[in-house]
Amino acid sequence: MLRERKKTHRVPELNTTSTADISFMLLTFFLVTTSMETDRGITQQLPPMPQEKEQAVAEVKRRNVLLVALDDADRITCNGKEVSADGLKAKVMEFVDNESDSKDLPEKVWRDIPLLGRCAVTANHQIFIKADRASTYNAYFAVQQAVMAAYNALRDRLATRRFGHPYAECNDEEQQAVCEYYPLRLSEGDLEVEGGGK
């Protein structure tokens, strides 16, 4: 008698060779299409760390210094008088420009600036920012923004007067000339003013 062969049903194996490829493609897709949220920050180069036992003390004339202070309650003062962020912008613009050549504002010196010619500029002015350790980052950021807004407004005004377009539309040579006319002079740290006082 012939034995009947029993048929065994074999389950076909699942082909998983392409699974790794699909996973890699999905991962790449999500990495490329996902946007990362970036933090706001201040684009400013910090001064190098001083050597041990060495203190850099700048000595400048009182009229050339604008002292901006931020206290622990986030109040902004400009040369001892309380101001808002908008008020600070106006004070910085008046200080840096010194259009009327006031004796209470930075002294003007004559410079030969390419494209602008011989100009009287406040090249020795200094904006000194002093922030209390307890002040918030947002308040410090607002102070920095107000100072930068003042410089940007002055540079835009000069570029429009001299070149017929705002600073952002100037070529490299024009931008360099405008920056020489209104140099950005910010500092933090110890400051010694001629005529006494810190």
PDB file of C-alpha atoms in Angstrom:
ATOM      1  CA  MET A   1       0.000   0.000   0.000  1.00  0.00           C
ATOM      2  CA  LEU A   2       1.255   3.356  -0.915  1.00  0.00           C
ATOM      3  CA  ARG A   3       1.594   5.735   1.822  1.00  0.00           C
ATOM      4  CA  GLU A   4      -0.041   9.013   1.214  1.00  0.00           C
ATOM      5  CA  ARG A   5       2.292  11.886   1.647  1.00  0.00           C
ATOM      6  CA  LYS A   6       1.118  14.469   4.034  1.00  0.00           C
ATOM      7  CA  LYS A   7       1.203  17.908   2.548  1.00  0.00           C
ATOM      8  CA  THR A   8       2.802  20.441   4.777  1.00  0.00           C
ATOM      9  CA  HIS A   9       1.871  24.015   4.335  1.00  0.00           C
ATOM     10  CA  ARG A  10       4.823  26.281   4.682  1.00  0.00           C
ATOM     11  CA  VAL A  11       4.165  29.872   5.533  1.00  0.00           C
ATOM     12  CA  PRO A  12       6.099  32.089   3.140  1.00  0.00           C
ATOM     13  CA  GLU A  13       8.770  34.190   4.814  1.00  0.00           C
ATOM     14  CA  LEU A  14       8.318  37.924   4.900  1.00  0.00           C
ATOM     15  CA  ASN A  15      10.969  39.700   2.884  1.00  0.00           C
ATOM     16  CA  THR A  16      12.353  42.455   5.141  1.00  0.00           C
ATOM     17  CA  THR A  17      15.358  43.489   3.108  1.00  0.00           C
ATOM     18  CA  SER A  18      13.755  46.759   2.022  1.00  0.00           C
ATOM     19  CA  THR A  19      12.574  47.727   5.532  1.00  0.00           C
ATOM     20  CA  ALA A  20      15.945  49.249   6.425  1.00  0.00           C
ATOM     21  CA  ASP A  21      15.930  51.281   3.204  1.00  0.00           C
ATOM     22  CA  ILE A  22      12.421  52.574   3.863  1.00  0.00           C
ATOM     23  CA  SER A  23      13.312  53.494   7.464  1.00  0.00           C
ATOM     24  CA  PHE A  24      16.403  55.355   6.300  1.00  0.00           C
ATOM     25  CA  MET A  25      14.425  57.258   3.649  1.00  0.00           C
ATOM     26  CA  LEU A  26      11.745  58.241   6.198  1.00  0.00           C
ATOM     27  CA  LEU A  27      14.385  59.382   8.677  1.00  0.00           C
ATOM     28  CA  THR A  28      16.073  61.489   5.988  1.00  0.00           C
ATOM     29  CA  PHE A  29      12.725  62.962   4.924  1.00  0.00           C
ATOM     30  CA  PHE A  30      11.837  64.048   8.457  1.00  0.00           C
ATOM     31  CA  LEU A  31      15.302  65.469   9.131  1.00  0.00           C
ATOM     32  CA  VAL A  32      15.175  67.550   5.958  1.00  0.00           C
ATOM     33  CA  THR A  33      11.601  68.813   6.328  1.00  0.00           C
ATOM     34  CA  THR A  34      11.587  69.535  10.062  1.00  0.00           C
ATOM     35  CA  SER A  35      12.392  73.101  11.074  1.00  0.00           C
ATOM     36  CA  MET A  36      14.332  73.726  14.251  1.00  0.00           C
ATOM     37  CA  GLU A  37      13.398  76.637  16.488  1.00  0.00           C
ATOM     38  CA  THR A  38      16.378  78.875  17.088  1.00  0.00           C
ATOM     39  CA  ASP A  39      16.936  81.053  20.139  1.00  0.00           C
ATOM     40  CA  ARG A  40      17.304  84.792  19.831  1.00  0.00           C
ATOM     41  CA  GLY A  41      20.731  85.995  20.711  1.00  0.00           C
ATOM     42  CA  ILE A  42      23.031  88.947  20.529  1.00  0.00           C
ATOM     43  CA  THR A  43      25.568  88.869  17.731  1.00  0.00           C
ATOM     44  CA  GLN A  44      28.459  90.509  19.451  1.00  0.00           C
ATOM     45  CA  GLN A  45      32.035  89.408  19.829  1.00  0.00           C
ATOM     46  CA  LEU A  46      33.055  89.260  23.463  1.00  0.00           C
ATOM     47  CA  PRO A  47      36.417  90.667  24.541  1.00  0.00           C
ATOM     48  CA  PRO A  48      39.171  88.163  25.341  1.00  0.00           C
ATOM     49  CA  MET A  49      39.545  86.998  28.936  1.00  0.00           C
ATOM     50  CA  PRO A  50      42.084  89.160  30.804  1.00  0.00           C
ATOM     51  CA  GLN A  51      45.236  87.468  32.087  1.00  0.00           C
ATOM     52  CA  GLU A  52      45.369  86.670  35.798  1.00  0.00           C
ATOM     53  CA  LYS A  53      46.183  89.671  38.011  1.00  0.00           C
ATOM     54  CA  GLU A  54      45.763  91.954  35.005  1.00  0.00           C
ATOM     55  CA  GLN A  55      42.963  94.478  34.880  1.00  0.00           C
ATOM     56  CA  ALA A  56      42.279  96.466  31.758  1.00  0.00           C
ATOM     57  CA  VAL A  57      41.182  99.938  32.730  1.00  0.00           C
ATOM     58  CA  ALA A  58      40.230 102.371  30.004  1.00  0.00           C
ATOM     59  CA  GLU A  59      40.787 106.050  30.712  1.00  0.00           C
ATOM     60  CA  VAL A  60      38.510 108.406  28.782  1.00  0.00           C
ATOM     61  CA  LYS A  61      37.121 111.924  29.115  1.00  0.00           C
ATOM     62  CA  ARG A  62      33.766 112.246  30.905  1.00  0.00           C
ATOM     63  CA  ARG A  63      32.097 113.976  27.940  1.00  0.00           C
ATOM     64  CA  ASN A  64      32.952 111.004  25.688  1.00  0.00           C
ATOM     65  CA  VAL A  65      31.188 108.432  27.896  1.00  0.00           C
ATOM     66  CA  LEU A  66      27.523 107.463  27.941  1.00  0.00           C
ATOM     67  CA  LEU A  67      26.878 105.248  30.958  1.00  0.00           C
ATOM     68  CA  VAL A  68      23.882 102.919  30.500  1.00  0.00           C
ATOM     69  CA  ALA A  69      23.015 100.996  33.656  1.00  0.00           C
ATOM     70  CA  LEU A  70      20.509  98.202  34.215  1.00  0.00           C
ATOM     71  CA  ASP A  71      19.575  97.561  37.854  1.00  0.00           C
ATOM     72  CA  ASP A  72      18.157  94.477  39.611  1.00  0.00           C
ATOM     73  CA  ALA A  73      14.578  95.673  38.932  1.00  0.00           C
ATOM     74  CA  ASP A  74      15.314  95.945  35.182  1.00  0.00           C
ATOM     75  CA  ARG A  75      15.208  99.764  35.253  1.00  0.00           C
ATOM     76  CA  ILE A  76      17.371 101.438  32.614  1.00  0.00           C
ATOM     77  CA  THR A  77      19.298 104.593  33.512  1.00  0.00           C
ATOM     78  CA  CYS A  78      21.317 106.715  31.139  1.00  0.00           C
ATOM     79  CA  ASN A  79      23.960 108.870  32.852  1.00  0.00           C
ATOM     80  CA  GLY A  80      21.954 108.553  36.089  1.00  0.00           C
ATOM     81  CA  LYS A  81      18.516 109.431  34.627  1.00  0.00           C
ATOM     82  CA  GLU A  82      15.857 106.739  34.191  1.00  0.00           C
ATOM     83  CA  VAL A  83      14.793 106.120  30.577  1.00  0.00           C
ATOM     84  CA  SER A  84      12.690 103.643  28.604  1.00  0.00           C
ATOM     85  CA  ALA A  85      14.140 101.499  25.794  1.00  0.00           C
ATOM     86  CA  ASP A  86      12.808 104.013  23.220  1.00  0.00           C
ATOM     87  CA  GLY A  87      14.204 106.899  25.258  1.00  0.00           C
ATOM     88  CA  LEU A  88      17.558 105.118  25.368  1.00  0.00           C
ATOM     89  CA  LYS A  89      17.592 104.853  21.562  1.00  0.00           C
ATOM     90  CA  ALA A  90      17.017 108.627  21.255  1.00  0.00           C
ATOM     91  CA  LYS A  91      19.741 109.373  23.861  1.00  0.00           C
ATOM     92  CA  VAL A  92      22.262 107.150  22.066  1.00  0.00           C
ATOM     93  CA  MET A  93      21.476 108.778  18.707  1.00  0.00           C
ATOM     94  CA  GLU A  94      21.943 112.267  20.187  1.00  0.00           C
ATOM     95  CA  PHE A  95      25.150 111.207  21.963  1.00  0.00           C
ATOM     96  CA  VAL A  96      26.814 109.459  19.007  1.00  0.00           C
ATOM     97  CA  ASP A  97      25.849 112.114  16.441  1.00  0.00           C
ATOM     98  CA  ASN A  98      26.455 115.316  18.468  1.00  0.00           C
ATOM     99  CA  GLU A  99      25.103 117.275  15.519  1.00  0.00           C
ATOM    100  CA  SER A 100      25.334 120.656  17.276  1.00  0.00           C
ATOM    101  CA  ASP A 101      28.905 119.968  18.554  1.00  0.00           C
ATOM    102  CA  SER A 102      27.769 120.432  22.160  1.00  0.00           C
ATOM    103  CA  LYS A 103      30.433 120.630  24.879  1.00  0.00           C
ATOM    104  CA  ASP A 104      28.433 118.107  26.953  1.00  0.00           C
ATOM    105  CA  LEU A 105      28.525 115.460  24.199  1.00  0.00           C
ATOM    106  CA  PRO A 106      31.511 113.628  22.648  1.00  0.00           C
ATOM    107  CA  GLU A 107      34.223 115.756  21.120  1.00  0.00           C
ATOM    108  CA  LYS A 108      34.480 115.773  17.334  1.00  0.00           C
ATOM    109  CA  VAL A 109      37.701 114.977  15.511  1.00  0.00           C
ATOM    110  CA  TRP A 110      38.464 115.470  11.827  1.00  0.00           C
ATOM    111  CA  ARG A 111      38.901 112.336   9.713  1.00  0.00           C
ATOM    112  CA  ASP A 112      39.420 111.700   6.001  1.00  0.00           C
ATOM    113  CA  ILE A 113      36.877 109.007   5.097  1.00  0.00           C
ATOM    114  CA  PRO A 114      36.848 107.470   1.607  1.00  0.00           C
ATOM    115  CA  LEU A 115      33.691 108.418  -0.369  1.00  0.00           C
ATOM    116  CA  LEU A 116      32.693 110.945   2.324  1.00  0.00           C
ATOM    117  CA  GLY A 117      35.741 113.236   2.335  1.00  0.00           C
ATOM    118  CA  ARG A 118      36.941 115.206   5.373  1.00  0.00           C
ATOM    119  CA  CYS A 119      34.382 114.847   8.188  1.00  0.00           C
ATOM    120  CA  ALA A 120      34.081 115.816  11.854  1.00  0.00           C
ATOM    121  CA  VAL A 121      33.122 112.628  13.717  1.00  0.00           C
ATOM    122  CA  THR A 122      32.730 111.537  17.340  1.00  0.00           C
ATOM    123  CA  ALA A 123      35.380 108.830  16.929  1.00  0.00           C
ATOM    124  CA  ASN A 124      36.293 108.766  20.650  1.00  0.00           C
ATOM    125  CA  HIS A 125      32.796 108.238  22.043  1.00  0.00           C
ATOM    126  CA  GLN A 126      32.197 105.232  24.277  1.00  0.00           C
ATOM    127  CA  ILE A 127      28.898 103.623  25.307  1.00  0.00           C
ATOM    128  CA  PHE A 128      29.463 101.796  28.569  1.00  0.00           C
ATOM    129  CA  ILE A 129      26.841  99.212  29.589  1.00  0.00           C
ATOM    130  CA  LYS A 130      26.723  98.047  33.187  1.00  0.00           C
ATOM    131  CA  ALA A 131      24.141  95.390  34.092  1.00  0.00           C
ATOM    132  CA  ASP A 132      23.323  94.151  37.579  1.00  0.00           C
ATOM    133  CA  ARG A 133      23.740  90.404  38.035  1.00  0.00           C
ATOM    134  CA  ALA A 134      20.092  90.159  39.106  1.00  0.00           C
ATOM    135  CA  SER A 135      18.765  91.841  35.934  1.00  0.00           C
ATOM    136  CA  THR A 136      16.977  89.600  33.447  1.00  0.00           C
ATOM    137  CA  TYR A 137      18.297  88.539  30.077  1.00  0.00           C
ATOM    138  CA  ASN A 138      15.247  90.080  28.357  1.00  0.00           C
ATOM    139  CA  ALA A 139      15.999  93.490  29.878  1.00  0.00           C
ATOM    140  CA  TYR A 140      19.672  93.239  28.902  1.00  0.00           C
ATOM    141  CA  PHE A 141      18.625  92.187  25.396  1.00  0.00           C
ATOM    142  CA  ALA A 142      16.278  95.209  25.182  1.00  0.00           C
ATOM    143  CA  VAL A 143      19.162  97.541  26.118  1.00  0.00           C
ATOM    144  CA  GLN A 144      21.414  96.010  23.462  1.00  0.00           C
ATOM    145  CA  GLN A 145      18.603  96.219  20.880  1.00  0.00           C
ATOM    146  CA  ALA A 146      17.962  99.903  21.671  1.00  0.00           C
ATOM    147  CA  VAL A 147      21.661 100.759  21.281  1.00  0.00           C
ATOM    148  CA  MET A 148      21.918  98.855  17.984  1.00  0.00           C
ATOM    149  CA  ALA A 149      18.672 100.447  16.717  1.00  0.00           C
ATOM    150  CA  ALA A 150      20.209 103.886  17.361  1.00  0.00           C
ATOM    151  CA  TYR A 151      23.348 103.057  15.368  1.00  0.00           C
ATOM    152  CA  ASN A 152      21.250 101.534  12.554  1.00  0.00           C
ATOM    153  CA  ALA A 153      19.055 104.644  12.360  1.00  0.00           C
ATOM    154  CA  LEU A 154      22.092 106.958  12.218  1.00  0.00           C
ATOM    155  CA  ARG A 155      23.785 104.830   9.564  1.00  0.00           C
ATOM    156  CA  ASP A 156      20.590 104.641   7.487  1.00  0.00           C
ATOM    157  CA  ARG A 157      20.171 108.411   7.647  1.00  0.00           C
ATOM    158  CA  LEU A 158      23.771 109.083   6.577  1.00  0.00           C
ATOM    159  CA  ALA A 159      23.662 106.501   3.757  1.00  0.00           C
ATOM    160  CA  THR A 160      20.399 107.948   2.429  1.00  0.00           C
ATOM    161  CA  ARG A 161      21.798 111.507   2.512  1.00  0.00           C
ATOM    162  CA  ARG A 162      25.136 110.672   0.880  1.00  0.00           C
ATOM    163  CA  PHE A 163      24.377 107.696  -1.392  1.00  0.00           C
ATOM    164  CA  GLY A 164      20.620 107.945  -2.004  1.00  0.00           C
ATOM    165  CA  HIS A 165      19.733 104.578  -0.460  1.00  0.00           C
ATOM    166  CA  PRO A 166      19.602 103.004   3.035  1.00  0.00           C
ATOM    167  CA  TYR A 167      22.607 101.348   4.673  1.00  0.00           C
ATOM    168  CA  ALA A 168      21.377  97.812   3.909  1.00  0.00           C
ATOM    169  CA  GLU A 169      21.465  98.562   0.162  1.00  0.00           C
ATOM    170  CA  CYS A 170      24.986 100.038   0.227  1.00  0.00           C
ATOM    171  CA  ASN A 171      27.887  98.156  -1.341  1.00  0.00           C
ATOM    172  CA  ASP A 172      30.841  97.073   0.829  1.00  0.00           C
ATOM    173  CA  GLU A 173      32.829 100.263   0.229  1.00  0.00           C
ATOM    174  CA  GLU A 174      29.867 102.504   1.099  1.00  0.00           C
ATOM    175  CA  GLN A 175      29.081 100.477   4.234  1.00  0.00           C
ATOM    176  CA  GLN A 176      32.696 100.750   5.382  1.00  0.00           C
ATOM    177  CA  ALA A 177      32.606 104.536   4.913  1.00  0.00           C
ATOM    178  CA  VAL A 178      29.368 104.834   6.912  1.00  0.00           C
ATOM    179  CA  CYS A 179      30.795 102.630   9.693  1.00  0.00           C
ATOM    180  CA  GLU A 180      33.897 104.829   9.884  1.00  0.00           C
ATOM    181  CA  TYR A 181      31.638 107.847  10.296  1.00  0.00           C
ATOM    182  CA  TYR A 182      29.566 106.112  13.020  1.00  0.00           C
ATOM    183  CA  PRO A 183      31.877 103.487  14.591  1.00  0.00           C
ATOM    184  CA  LEU A 184      30.222 101.061  17.018  1.00  0.00           C
ATOM    185  CA  ARG A 185      31.926 101.597  20.371  1.00  0.00           C
ATOM    186  CA  LEU A 186      30.381  99.504  23.156  1.00  0.00           C
ATOM    187  CA  SER A 187      32.097  98.278  26.284  1.00  0.00           C
ATOM    188  CA  GLU A 188      31.441  96.553  29.581  1.00  0.00           C
ATOM    189  CA  GLY A 189      33.695  96.261  32.616  1.00  0.00           C
ATOM    190  CA  ASP A 190      35.785  98.720  34.643  1.00  0.00           C
ATOM    191  CA  LEU A 191      35.956 102.240  33.328  1.00  0.00           C
ATOM    192  CA  GLU A 192      37.984 105.129  34.690  1.00  0.00           C
ATOM    193  CA  VAL A 193      36.871 108.588  33.657  1.00  0.00           C
ATOM    194  CA  GLU A 194      39.173 111.613  33.605  1.00  0.00           C
ATOM    195  CA  GLY A 195      38.228 114.064  36.321  1.00  0.00           C
ATOM    196  CA  GLY A 196      37.535 111.366  38.925  1.00  0.00           C
ATOM    197  CA  GLY A 197      34.838 108.820  39.524  1.00  0.00           C
ATOM    198  CA  LYS A 198      34.101 105.495  37.966  1.00  0.00           C
TER     199      LYS A 198
END
